Amino acid sequence: YVKKHGPLSPANALNVVLQVARALEAAQAQQLLHRDIKPGNIMAVTNRVGSIDVKLIDFGLAKAPASESPDGAALTQRHDFVGSPAFASPEQCQMKPLDTRSDLYSLGVTLWYLLSGKLPFTGTVGEIMIAQVVTPPPFDQLAQIPESVVALLRRMLAKNRDERFQTPEELQLAVEATLTRLASDSDVTSVRFAARAATAPAPVVTESASEPEPIKPVAKAAEVSASSGLDAYLAVDVGTLTANRYRLIREEREGHGGRFFYADDQKALPEEPTEVGLKLIHPSIASDPSLLDLIENEIEMMRQATHPHLVRYRHLDRSVPGPWLVREWLHGFLLFELLRWCRSLNASELLMLLEPLPATLDFVSSQGFRLVDVSLQKIFLACPRDVPTEHFRDLARASATGWTNLRLRLNPLSLALLLQRDPPDRGHQTLVPVRRGLAQTAGELGGQARKAIRLFARLIYELLSGHAPAEKGGQTAYTPLPELNQAANSILQRACAGVEAMAMWRSCESFWNAFKDAIVAGSAVPLSQGYGATGLPGMPAPSFAAPTAPPPLPRPLPQAPIKRESIPDPLRQVTTKKPWVNSLGMTFIPVPGTKVLFSIWNVRVRDFETFVAETGYDATAGMFSMGRNDWQQRGANWRKPGFTQGPDHPVVGISWEDAGVFCRWVTSREQAAGRLPGGVCYRLPTDREWSIAVGLDEAAGGAPREKSGKLKEYPWGRHWPPPKGVGNYFGEEAKIGEEPSDWEPIKRFNDGWPRTSPVGSFPANRLGLFDMGGNVWEWCEDWYDFDRTHRVLRGASWTNRNPVSMLSSFRYHGKPDYRAASRGFRCVLAHR
């Protein structure tokens, strides 16, 4: 279309992007990547009412490439590269692991093409791929495009994916806001697609083509114009007095189905608050009187069945330029924003935050509300009024103890569910799937309780993992969460599946109580605070990690029997001279300044072998190993990491998630044997505990990232290079052995071990702990920083030769599922 008729207007181009972003939201919910977003895979059709419906086609992989694509738009598959170079993201061109942000970059290139009729980069395939990685887009070519649209493009086309929009939902909100600004900044009175008259062909996509091919001419003129309702909808602006009562103060970013405003009720009664929330309903809903009647009936039902944890609605105001939904104003933020800021929650945060929700969902189910969306976008956290809006992000990222004054409120009315219906005049537009709605028709009301349990369980999974559970063939593909113990994972898995939910639990509250009991009774996971990441020279960048979710445990972990006799608490009996030795032979001693017992060495190969033999859990996929001059996935794993390991060598190739599962297993094993009381568990050390154990005097508080490398101390002192016999680092011995390295070692240093050394091969520190510097990086419990994407690693390893990375205060970091031949862990014994 663009080749024949020229670029689209900014408003039209943004409307295309908005609909594609909704399709990508649906794909993300299924954990799918498109990998080939481009104009040739976007089809626009005109429906009966003259609106444009956009379809995203060829999901997963495009079909055969078109030989006549001089601009590099043809699909290329070379080694691990899949996609069209002209639209590929930088990480796609570098053949790195991809996520949804790659599709959002490709959509940005598509927007560029729709606006200009040109591509930002041209040339040979190789030249284009290099430009995607290193060359800034030529934004000077978009001088005629409104700055608000260019600003959107700048973020979509950021080379660093962390600087782009992180989710399709976030992009949708930005596009909607940009469309609003376009409407207010100009005298645009209509939004049109320029189309041919009676002789103009309409686009259709054939299976073998990379671009739309023409079909027969349509029977009549096809100039497509939005209705006057859309013009009025876009024209509404801050400052407007609507319904002769409500003054619009500011527009807020909130969900689908309309535009939401903070407003002042200038005719409020003395007992009524003057602050209200007004939602201007989208014309696609407002134009259907039957839908407005349905909304009005829902509001009346809500008014008659109030609940303290539901958002309160006043009425539906049908005055022009409405209609408007009028509801109470809440000061706070959505659960969606909390998860975006925190990435995921731990078990203690979840239990505290969601406590009111199960009873609220049971109430909603009993009332038969039909437009309830159980999702992050519909659960609000109301804050005290003395918390400024600009502090919401800091509040969310701070300790969960600061959340005690937040009040959870469920918005029981979702207009998105009406947008997602498929009436005859909407064709088959790709939109967000109706997967979270509690009920859409009266015929579904009988199954509301079961559906509520399943939706509630999926919400819990999303909060704990940072993403919604995947679905395969209509069934939930559940991956056990390291944050939960075996019993809690089993309960959550059954609830997510929904099949057995009603047989086991009659309500959300009964499911919630069972889930809580399983966590409190059996979890070995500490109620930790967390933090997240960047790269380190000479080591594989954590962002390259292939997703390797922990496999399900095929055999249940041993559960501790209930014993009447008292089991001695090792934390109150152990001394340095009388250490605690567990059933695996792991030795633990106290560390002054902490409340835990530290293992004197790393978890050994023999310890992990016992764990794998007893549980069937194995960590064998996606491990990075070192070659002569690089780090790659070569099929290595903890059993065969690319070099010889004995039973007493530290186990390597272990992710943070793997380490957590091991800790829970050994806790259950010891409790079942009567060696540990119920209130004691094995876990990873916190970042602060590790600092104390290595002998650093650091201030408490703050993220680990903020302290990294600040104290210039090594395990052996303050001088460089390291003296002989202080630990296993990357010395001259690395140039020999099974896999000699081409990297430059530490000069005049040789520790005698080309790769790992058996635990205890070097002298212990003054507290009696071995290998607190060198041998393997050690996972810690904490997040690296407030982005909460990466976990902390401490202590350096046999691969390190850089003076900075070998400082005791240096923090390395990695994604929780990342495995490498330089990473292991040690356990501590602690009270829950």
Short mmCIF file of C-alpha atoms in Angstrom, two decimals, residues 17 128 147 179 224-225 274 328-329 363 569 584 593 617 635 678-679 693 708 739 745 758 770 772:
data_model
loop_
_atom_site.label_atom_id
_atom_site.label_comp_id
_atom_site.label_asym_id
_atom_site.label_seq_id
_atom_site.Cartn_x
_atom_site.Cartn_y
_atom_site.Cartn_z
CA VAL A 17 1.13 0.48 15.35
CA ILE A 128 22.10 -3.25 7.02
CA GLU A 147 8.27 15.82 17.45
CA LEU A 179 -2.41 10.35 19.39
CA VAL A 224 -12.12 5.48 4.63
CA SER A 225 -12.98 8.01 7.24
CA THR A 274 -14.75 16.81 44.70
CA GLU A 328 -14.21 7.60 42.73
CA TRP A 329 -10.70 8.97 42.44
CA PHE A 363 -17.68 -11.50 46.59
CA ASP A 569 18.53 -25.72 67.10
CA LEU A 584 26.03 -34.54 53.32
CA GLY A 593 27.96 -9.96 63.01
CA TYR A 617 16.14 -32.63 39.18
CA GLY A 635 26.71 -28.50 25.26
CA GLY A 678 10.95 -26.58 61.41
CA GLY A 679 12.04 -22.98 61.89
CA ALA A 693 31.97 -13.05 56.08
CA SER A 708 30.38 -2.53 44.14
CA GLU A 739 41.78 -26.11 27.30
CA PRO A 745 46.76 -14.02 32.65
CA PRO A 758 39.09 -28.81 45.21
CA PHE A 770 37.58 -21.15 52.39
CA MET A 772 35.98 -16.34 49.76
#
